[in-house]
C-alpha cells in the first residue's frame, strides 16, 4: 500500500521559517494537500493541489511538490502555528495521510 | 455556514456492529463526495472510506475493506458508516469530511467534530 512519510517533529523560533517534508513514491505525479490540527480540534485544510491556499489561510503558508517530496513551508512562523501537520495524497482512489509532523514554536 | 455533525459513536464489544451518521448542512450535499476519517487516541489521521456524490463510486482503506460500508442519503443530507466485526484497533474518533469535488479523490475542506468509537469488552 502507498505510504507518505513525514518527520515526527520540527522546531522553529518565532518569525523563522518552518519546513515540513512529505515523502512518497512518485508523489510529484499526484496532488498533495496539507492539514493543520491543533490539540482537541478537527483538522483544517491549509494547502491543496500542491500550492493553493484555501480562503482564510494566511499567506505565510505555502506548498510545493516535485519528484518524491511535497513540502509545506511556514514563513514568519507564529506561536499560533504550533500544531500537528499532515500531508495527504490519493493513490488508486484511496486516500493516504502522512505520518504527521508536530511543529513546535520555541 | 457548512456544518457536519457526527453521531452514533459509543462503547461496543469486539465483534459487534455500530452505525455512524453524519448530518450535513450549509451546502448542497449532493454536489460533493464525502469521507470518513478516523484518529486513534494520540495517533495520526487515517482515511477510512469515501463515496461519490451519487454513491456510484465508493472506496475503502485496506484496514476496513469487507467490514465497513459507506452510504449516503442525499434526500436527508446524511452520510453513514456501517461498521461490522469491530476490533479493538477500530477504536478512534471518527470524522465526517466534505470533499471539494464530485468523486472521493480531492481534499477535505470541511470536517465535523467527530464521534468517538471505543471497542472493548
PDB file of C-alpha atoms in Angstrom:
ATOM      1  CA  UNK A   1       0.000   0.000   0.000  1.00  0.00           C
ATOM      2  CA  UNK A   2       1.047   3.582  -0.593  1.00  0.00           C
ATOM      3  CA  UNK A   3       2.840   5.385   2.218  1.00  0.00           C
ATOM      4  CA  UNK A   4       3.664   9.003   2.972  1.00  0.00           C
ATOM      5  CA  UNK A   5       6.488   9.691   5.411  1.00  0.00           C
ATOM      6  CA  UNK A   6       6.941  12.889   7.431  1.00  0.00           C
ATOM      7  CA  UNK A   7       9.468  13.842  10.109  1.00  0.00           C
ATOM      8  CA  UNK A   8       7.937  13.354  13.577  1.00  0.00           C
ATOM      9  CA  UNK A   9       8.811  16.834  14.744  1.00  0.00           C
ATOM     10  CA  UNK A  10      10.078  20.222  13.624  1.00  0.00           C
ATOM     11  CA  UNK A  11      11.111  23.032  15.921  1.00  0.00           C
ATOM     12  CA  UNK A  12      11.209  26.668  14.860  1.00  0.00           C
ATOM     13  CA  UNK A  13      11.778  30.019  16.506  1.00  0.00           C
ATOM     14  CA  UNK A  14       9.084  32.683  16.199  1.00  0.00           C
ATOM     15  CA  UNK A  15       9.482  34.640  12.984  1.00  0.00           C
ATOM     16  CA  UNK A  16      11.608  31.972  11.338  1.00  0.00           C
ATOM     17  CA  UNK A  17      10.707  29.530   8.567  1.00  0.00           C
ATOM     18  CA  UNK A  18       9.433  26.027   9.245  1.00  0.00           C
ATOM     19  CA  UNK A  19       9.766  23.418   6.523  1.00  0.00           C
ATOM     20  CA  UNK A  20       7.897  20.108   6.659  1.00  0.00           C
ATOM     21  CA  UNK A  21       8.570  17.353   4.158  1.00  0.00           C
ATOM     22  CA  UNK A  22       6.303  14.560   2.968  1.00  0.00           C
ATOM     23  CA  UNK A  23       7.874  11.713   1.006  1.00  0.00           C
ATOM     24  CA  UNK A  24       6.202   9.098  -1.134  1.00  0.00           C
ATOM     25  CA  UNK A  25       6.822   7.120  -4.287  1.00  0.00           C
ATOM     26  CA  UNK A  26       6.337   9.406  -7.323  1.00  0.00           C
ATOM     27  CA  UNK A  27       4.451  11.843  -5.110  1.00  0.00           C
ATOM     28  CA  UNK A  28       5.216  14.612  -7.570  1.00  0.00           C
ATOM     29  CA  UNK A  29       2.868  12.911 -10.035  1.00  0.00           C
ATOM     30  CA  UNK A  30      -0.038  13.294  -7.623  1.00  0.00           C
ATOM     31  CA  UNK A  31      -1.671  16.278  -5.972  1.00  0.00           C
ATOM     32  CA  UNK A  32      -0.702  16.777  -2.337  1.00  0.00           C
ATOM     33  CA  UNK A  33      -2.576  18.688   0.297  1.00  0.00           C
ATOM     34  CA  UNK A  34      -1.826  19.649   3.877  1.00  0.00           C
ATOM     35  CA  UNK A  35      -3.887  19.839   7.048  1.00  0.00           C
ATOM     36  CA  UNK A  36      -3.227  21.587  10.333  1.00  0.00           C
ATOM     37  CA  UNK A  37      -4.601  20.087  13.523  1.00  0.00           C
ATOM     38  CA  UNK A  38      -4.400  21.799  16.888  1.00  0.00           C
ATOM     39  CA  UNK A  39      -4.947  19.861  20.129  1.00  0.00           C
ATOM     40  CA  UNK A  40      -8.577  18.933  20.661  1.00  0.00           C
ATOM     41  CA  UNK A  41      -9.653  20.361  17.302  1.00  0.00           C
ATOM     42  CA  UNK A  42     -10.603  18.968  13.917  1.00  0.00           C
ATOM     43  CA  UNK A  43      -8.116  19.242  11.037  1.00  0.00           C
ATOM     44  CA  UNK A  44      -8.080  22.347   8.851  1.00  0.00           C
ATOM     45  CA  UNK A  45      -7.068  22.328   5.184  1.00  0.00           C
ATOM     46  CA  UNK A  46      -4.168  24.751   4.668  1.00  0.00           C
ATOM     47  CA  UNK A  47      -2.812  23.771   1.227  1.00  0.00           C
ATOM     48  CA  UNK A  48      -4.420  21.881  -1.659  1.00  0.00           C
ATOM     49  CA  UNK A  49      -3.357  20.931  -5.192  1.00  0.00           C
ATOM     50  CA  UNK A  50       0.272  21.248  -4.055  1.00  0.00           C
ATOM     51  CA  UNK A  51       0.401  25.038  -3.843  1.00  0.00           C
ATOM     52  CA  UNK A  52      -3.062  26.565  -3.387  1.00  0.00           C
ATOM     53  CA  UNK A  53      -4.320  28.165  -0.187  1.00  0.00           C
ATOM     54  CA  UNK A  54      -7.992  27.964   0.782  1.00  0.00           C
ATOM     55  CA  UNK A  55      -9.747  31.183   1.591  1.00  0.00           C
ATOM     56  CA  UNK A  56      -8.778  32.437   5.029  1.00  0.00           C
ATOM     57  CA  UNK A  57      -5.418  30.692   5.212  1.00  0.00           C
ATOM     58  CA  UNK A  58      -2.572  33.177   5.779  1.00  0.00           C
ATOM     59  CA  UNK A  59      -0.063  33.817   3.009  1.00  0.00           C
ATOM     60  CA  UNK A  60       2.767  32.580   5.222  1.00  0.00           C
ATOM     61  CA  UNK A  61       1.629  29.036   4.373  1.00  0.00           C
ATOM     62  CA  UNK A  62       2.946  27.769   1.044  1.00  0.00           C
ATOM     63  CA  UNK A  63       3.492  24.415  -0.610  1.00  0.00           C
ATOM     64  CA  UNK A  64       5.419  22.667  -3.336  1.00  0.00           C
ATOM     65  CA  UNK A  65       5.600  19.161  -4.770  1.00  0.00           C
ATOM     66  CA  UNK A  66       8.184  17.579  -7.044  1.00  0.00           C
ATOM     67  CA  UNK A  67       9.789  14.205  -7.526  1.00  0.00           C
ATOM     68  CA  UNK A  68       9.126  12.189  -4.397  1.00  0.00           C
ATOM     69  CA  UNK A  69       8.652  15.039  -1.926  1.00  0.00           C
ATOM     70  CA  UNK A  70       5.947  17.539  -1.113  1.00  0.00           C
ATOM     71  CA  UNK A  71       6.872  20.398   1.178  1.00  0.00           C
ATOM     72  CA  UNK A  72       4.876  22.699   3.423  1.00  0.00           C
ATOM     73  CA  UNK A  73       6.612  25.951   4.302  1.00  0.00           C
ATOM     74  CA  UNK A  74       5.521  28.317   7.046  1.00  0.00           C
ATOM     75  CA  UNK A  75       7.258  31.661   6.679  1.00  0.00           C
ATOM     76  CA  UNK A  76       7.426  34.009   9.627  1.00  0.00           C
ATOM     77  CA  UNK A  77       6.109  31.305  11.923  1.00  0.00           C
ATOM     78  CA  UNK A  78       3.849  32.485  14.724  1.00  0.00           C
ATOM     79  CA  UNK A  79       3.017  30.887  18.049  1.00  0.00           C
ATOM     80  CA  UNK A  80      -0.477  30.130  16.739  1.00  0.00           C
ATOM     81  CA  UNK A  81       1.071  27.861  14.098  1.00  0.00           C
ATOM     82  CA  UNK A  82       2.119  25.345  16.717  1.00  0.00           C
ATOM     83  CA  UNK A  83       0.173  22.216  15.731  1.00  0.00           C
ATOM     84  CA  UNK A  84       0.335  18.836  14.045  1.00  0.00           C
ATOM     85  CA  UNK A  85       0.536  18.881  10.269  1.00  0.00           C
ATOM     86  CA  UNK A  86      -0.471  16.071   7.928  1.00  0.00           C
ATOM     87  CA  UNK A  87       0.080  15.695   4.210  1.00  0.00           C
ATOM     88  CA  UNK A  88      -2.409  13.743   2.109  1.00  0.00           C
ATOM     89  CA  UNK A  89      -2.494  12.314  -1.382  1.00  0.00           C
ATOM     90  CA  UNK A  90      -4.629   9.884  -3.379  1.00  0.00           C
ATOM     91  CA  UNK A  91      -3.424   6.567  -4.743  1.00  0.00           C
ATOM     92  CA  UNK A  92      -5.742   4.345  -6.776  1.00  0.00           C
ATOM     93  CA  UNK A  93      -8.826   6.083  -5.406  1.00  0.00           C
ATOM     94  CA  UNK A  94      -7.597   5.530  -1.858  1.00  0.00           C
ATOM     95  CA  UNK A  95      -6.813   8.391   0.455  1.00  0.00           C
ATOM     96  CA  UNK A  96      -3.464   8.299   2.232  1.00  0.00           C
ATOM     97  CA  UNK A  97      -2.355  10.549   5.071  1.00  0.00           C
ATOM     98  CA  UNK A  98       1.218  11.177   6.024  1.00  0.00           C
ATOM     99  CA  UNK A  99       2.571  10.112   9.400  1.00  0.00           C
ATOM    100  CA  UNK A 100       2.244  13.625  10.779  1.00  0.00           C
ATOM    101  CA  UNK A 101       4.669  16.286  11.991  1.00  0.00           C
ATOM    102  CA  UNK A 102       4.430  18.197  15.242  1.00  0.00           C
ATOM    103  CA  UNK A 103       5.595  21.771  14.802  1.00  0.00           C
ATOM    104  CA  UNK A 104       6.844  23.378  17.981  1.00  0.00           C
ATOM    105  CA  UNK A 105       7.410  27.126  18.117  1.00  0.00           C
ATOM    106  CA  UNK A 106      10.116  27.715  20.702  1.00  0.00           C
TER     107      UNK A 106
ATOM    108  CA  UNK B   1     -22.103  28.039   7.166  1.00  0.00           C
ATOM    109  CA  UNK B   2     -21.060  24.457   6.471  1.00  0.00           C
ATOM    110  CA  UNK B   3     -21.784  22.113   9.344  1.00  0.00           C
ATOM    111  CA  UNK B   4     -21.109  18.411   9.687  1.00  0.00           C
ATOM    112  CA  UNK B   5     -22.426  16.684  12.791  1.00  0.00           C
ATOM    113  CA  UNK B   6     -21.465  13.096  13.515  1.00  0.00           C
ATOM    114  CA  UNK B   7     -23.386  10.771  15.799  1.00  0.00           C
ATOM    115  CA  UNK B   8     -23.692   7.106  16.678  1.00  0.00           C
ATOM    116  CA  UNK B   9     -20.407   6.515  18.444  1.00  0.00           C
ATOM    117  CA  UNK B  10     -20.095   4.728  21.737  1.00  0.00           C
ATOM    118  CA  UNK B  11     -18.735   1.702  23.574  1.00  0.00           C
ATOM    119  CA  UNK B  12     -19.150  -1.593  21.736  1.00  0.00           C
ATOM    120  CA  UNK B  13     -17.827  -5.100  22.304  1.00  0.00           C
ATOM    121  CA  UNK B  14     -15.398  -6.707  19.868  1.00  0.00           C
ATOM    122  CA  UNK B  15     -17.165  -8.464  17.023  1.00  0.00           C
ATOM    123  CA  UNK B  16     -20.270  -6.302  17.295  1.00  0.00           C
ATOM    124  CA  UNK B  17     -21.620  -3.656  14.910  1.00  0.00           C
ATOM    125  CA  UNK B  18     -22.168   0.091  15.009  1.00  0.00           C
ATOM    126  CA  UNK B  19     -23.606   2.603  12.568  1.00  0.00           C
ATOM    127  CA  UNK B  20     -22.287   6.134  12.413  1.00  0.00           C
ATOM    128  CA  UNK B  21     -24.236   9.014  10.925  1.00  0.00           C
ATOM    129  CA  UNK B  22     -23.211  12.454   9.702  1.00  0.00           C
ATOM    130  CA  UNK B  23     -25.771  15.171   9.076  1.00  0.00           C
ATOM    131  CA  UNK B  24     -24.699  17.956   6.743  1.00  0.00           C
ATOM    132  CA  UNK B  25     -25.980  21.498   6.339  1.00  0.00           C
ATOM    133  CA  UNK B  26     -24.900  24.770   4.799  1.00  0.00           C
ATOM    134  CA  UNK B  27     -24.074  23.406   1.330  1.00  0.00           C
ATOM    135  CA  UNK B  28     -25.672  21.399  -1.481  1.00  0.00           C
ATOM    136  CA  UNK B  29     -24.962  17.934  -0.134  1.00  0.00           C
ATOM    137  CA  UNK B  30     -25.458  16.014  -3.379  1.00  0.00           C
ATOM    138  CA  UNK B  31     -22.875  18.165  -5.183  1.00  0.00           C
ATOM    139  CA  UNK B  32     -19.962  16.671  -3.281  1.00  0.00           C
ATOM    140  CA  UNK B  33     -18.227  13.441  -2.393  1.00  0.00           C
ATOM    141  CA  UNK B  34     -17.900  12.661   1.298  1.00  0.00           C
ATOM    142  CA  UNK B  35     -15.426  10.833   3.513  1.00  0.00           C
ATOM    143  CA  UNK B  36     -14.873   9.161   6.849  1.00  0.00           C
ATOM    144  CA  UNK B  37     -11.503   9.680   8.512  1.00  0.00           C
ATOM    145  CA  UNK B  38     -10.502   8.317  11.898  1.00  0.00           C
ATOM    146  CA  UNK B  39      -7.910   9.118  14.524  1.00  0.00           C
ATOM    147  CA  UNK B  40      -6.951   6.643  17.233  1.00  0.00           C
ATOM    148  CA  UNK B  41      -6.161   8.198  20.627  1.00  0.00           C
ATOM    149  CA  UNK B  42      -2.833  10.000  20.429  1.00  0.00           C
ATOM    150  CA  UNK B  43      -2.246   8.841  16.861  1.00  0.00           C
ATOM    151  CA  UNK B  44      -2.382  10.315  13.362  1.00  0.00           C
ATOM    152  CA  UNK B  45      -5.149  10.618  10.815  1.00  0.00           C
ATOM    153  CA  UNK B  46      -6.281   7.557   8.875  1.00  0.00           C
ATOM    154  CA  UNK B  47      -8.559   7.790   5.845  1.00  0.00           C
ATOM    155  CA  UNK B  48     -11.306   5.177   6.170  1.00  0.00           C
ATOM    156  CA  UNK B  49     -13.703   5.499   3.264  1.00  0.00           C
ATOM    157  CA  UNK B  50     -15.081   7.817   0.598  1.00  0.00           C
ATOM    158  CA  UNK B  51     -18.228   7.974  -1.522  1.00  0.00           C
ATOM    159  CA  UNK B  52     -19.071   9.921  -4.651  1.00  0.00           C
ATOM    160  CA  UNK B  53     -21.935  12.391  -4.918  1.00  0.00           C
ATOM    161  CA  UNK B  54     -24.280   9.806  -6.412  1.00  0.00           C
ATOM    162  CA  UNK B  55     -22.996   6.750  -4.475  1.00  0.00           C
ATOM    163  CA  UNK B  56     -21.723   5.191  -7.709  1.00  0.00           C
ATOM    164  CA  UNK B  57     -18.119   5.212  -6.529  1.00  0.00           C
ATOM    165  CA  UNK B  58     -17.007   4.041  -3.096  1.00  0.00           C
ATOM    166  CA  UNK B  59     -13.572   3.241  -1.738  1.00  0.00           C
ATOM    167  CA  UNK B  60     -12.179   1.820   1.476  1.00  0.00           C
ATOM    168  CA  UNK B  61      -8.900   1.575   3.308  1.00  0.00           C
ATOM    169  CA  UNK B  62      -7.459  -1.938   3.348  1.00  0.00           C
ATOM    170  CA  UNK B  63      -7.867  -1.997   7.129  1.00  0.00           C
ATOM    171  CA  UNK B  64     -11.680  -1.823   6.902  1.00  0.00           C
ATOM    172  CA  UNK B  65     -12.388  -3.378   3.499  1.00  0.00           C
ATOM    173  CA  UNK B  66     -15.064  -6.058   3.829  1.00  0.00           C
ATOM    174  CA  UNK B  67     -16.114  -4.942   7.320  1.00  0.00           C
ATOM    175  CA  UNK B  68     -17.257  -1.339   6.844  1.00  0.00           C
ATOM    176  CA  UNK B  69     -19.832   0.023   4.390  1.00  0.00           C
ATOM    177  CA  UNK B  70     -20.215   3.671   3.489  1.00  0.00           C
ATOM    178  CA  UNK B  71     -23.502   5.042   2.192  1.00  0.00           C
ATOM    179  CA  UNK B  72     -25.391   8.291   1.829  1.00  0.00           C
ATOM    180  CA  UNK B  73     -28.952   9.552   1.589  1.00  0.00           C
ATOM    181  CA  UNK B  74     -28.970  12.772  -0.396  1.00  0.00           C
ATOM    182  CA  UNK B  75     -32.624  13.400   0.421  1.00  0.00           C
ATOM    183  CA  UNK B  76     -31.688  13.501   4.099  1.00  0.00           C
ATOM    184  CA  UNK B  77     -28.319  15.250   3.669  1.00  0.00           C
ATOM    185  CA  UNK B  78     -26.779  12.358   5.541  1.00  0.00           C
ATOM    186  CA  UNK B  79     -23.701  10.163   5.349  1.00  0.00           C
ATOM    187  CA  UNK B  80     -23.387   6.804   7.078  1.00  0.00           C
ATOM    188  CA  UNK B  81     -20.756   4.277   8.041  1.00  0.00           C
ATOM    189  CA  UNK B  82     -21.892   0.770   8.904  1.00  0.00           C
ATOM    190  CA  UNK B  83     -19.142  -0.898  10.906  1.00  0.00           C
ATOM    191  CA  UNK B  84     -19.274  -4.671  11.390  1.00  0.00           C
ATOM    192  CA  UNK B  85     -16.925  -7.138  13.073  1.00  0.00           C
ATOM    193  CA  UNK B  86     -15.408  -4.364  15.121  1.00  0.00           C
ATOM    194  CA  UNK B  87     -11.959  -4.842  16.602  1.00  0.00           C
ATOM    195  CA  UNK B  88     -10.023  -3.114  19.351  1.00  0.00           C
ATOM    196  CA  UNK B  89      -7.890  -1.336  16.769  1.00  0.00           C
ATOM    197  CA  UNK B  90     -11.010   0.328  15.333  1.00  0.00           C
ATOM    198  CA  UNK B  91     -11.127   2.441  18.495  1.00  0.00           C
ATOM    199  CA  UNK B  92     -10.870   6.034  17.325  1.00  0.00           C
ATOM    200  CA  UNK B  93     -12.513   9.386  16.849  1.00  0.00           C
ATOM    201  CA  UNK B  94     -14.375   9.168  13.554  1.00  0.00           C
ATOM    202  CA  UNK B  95     -14.621  12.337  11.487  1.00  0.00           C
ATOM    203  CA  UNK B  96     -17.007  13.057   8.647  1.00  0.00           C
ATOM    204  CA  UNK B  97     -15.474  15.194   5.899  1.00  0.00           C
ATOM    205  CA  UNK B  98     -16.699  17.034   2.809  1.00  0.00           C
ATOM    206  CA  UNK B  99     -14.721  16.630  -0.403  1.00  0.00           C
ATOM    207  CA  UNK B 100     -14.161  19.538  -2.761  1.00  0.00           C
ATOM    208  CA  UNK B 101     -15.305  17.507  -5.779  1.00  0.00           C
ATOM    209  CA  UNK B 102     -17.864  15.011  -7.016  1.00  0.00           C
ATOM    210  CA  UNK B 103     -15.745  11.900  -6.569  1.00  0.00           C
ATOM    211  CA  UNK B 104     -13.710  10.968  -3.483  1.00  0.00           C
ATOM    212  CA  UNK B 105     -10.277  11.987  -4.737  1.00  0.00           C
ATOM    213  CA  UNK B 106      -9.818  15.587  -3.640  1.00  0.00           C
ATOM    214  CA  UNK B 107      -9.043  17.462  -0.437  1.00  0.00           C
ATOM    215  CA  UNK B 108     -11.407  17.526   2.503  1.00  0.00           C
ATOM    216  CA  UNK B 109     -12.304  21.156   3.036  1.00  0.00           C
ATOM    217  CA  UNK B 110     -14.728  20.785   5.941  1.00  0.00           C
ATOM    218  CA  UNK B 111     -14.611  18.419   8.911  1.00  0.00           C
ATOM    219  CA  UNK B 112     -17.060  17.565  11.652  1.00  0.00           C
ATOM    220  CA  UNK B 113     -16.107  17.424  15.306  1.00  0.00           C
ATOM    221  CA  UNK B 114     -16.015  13.643  15.330  1.00  0.00           C
ATOM    222  CA  UNK B 115     -17.756  10.836  17.190  1.00  0.00           C
ATOM    223  CA  UNK B 116     -15.813   8.504  19.450  1.00  0.00           C
ATOM    224  CA  UNK B 117     -15.959   4.754  18.930  1.00  0.00           C
ATOM    225  CA  UNK B 118     -14.497   2.550  21.650  1.00  0.00           C
ATOM    226  CA  UNK B 119     -14.245  -1.184  21.031  1.00  0.00           C
ATOM    227  CA  UNK B 120     -13.693  -3.038  24.264  1.00  0.00           C
ATOM    228  CA  UNK B 121     -15.084  -5.921  26.252  1.00  0.00           C
TER     229      UNK B 121
END
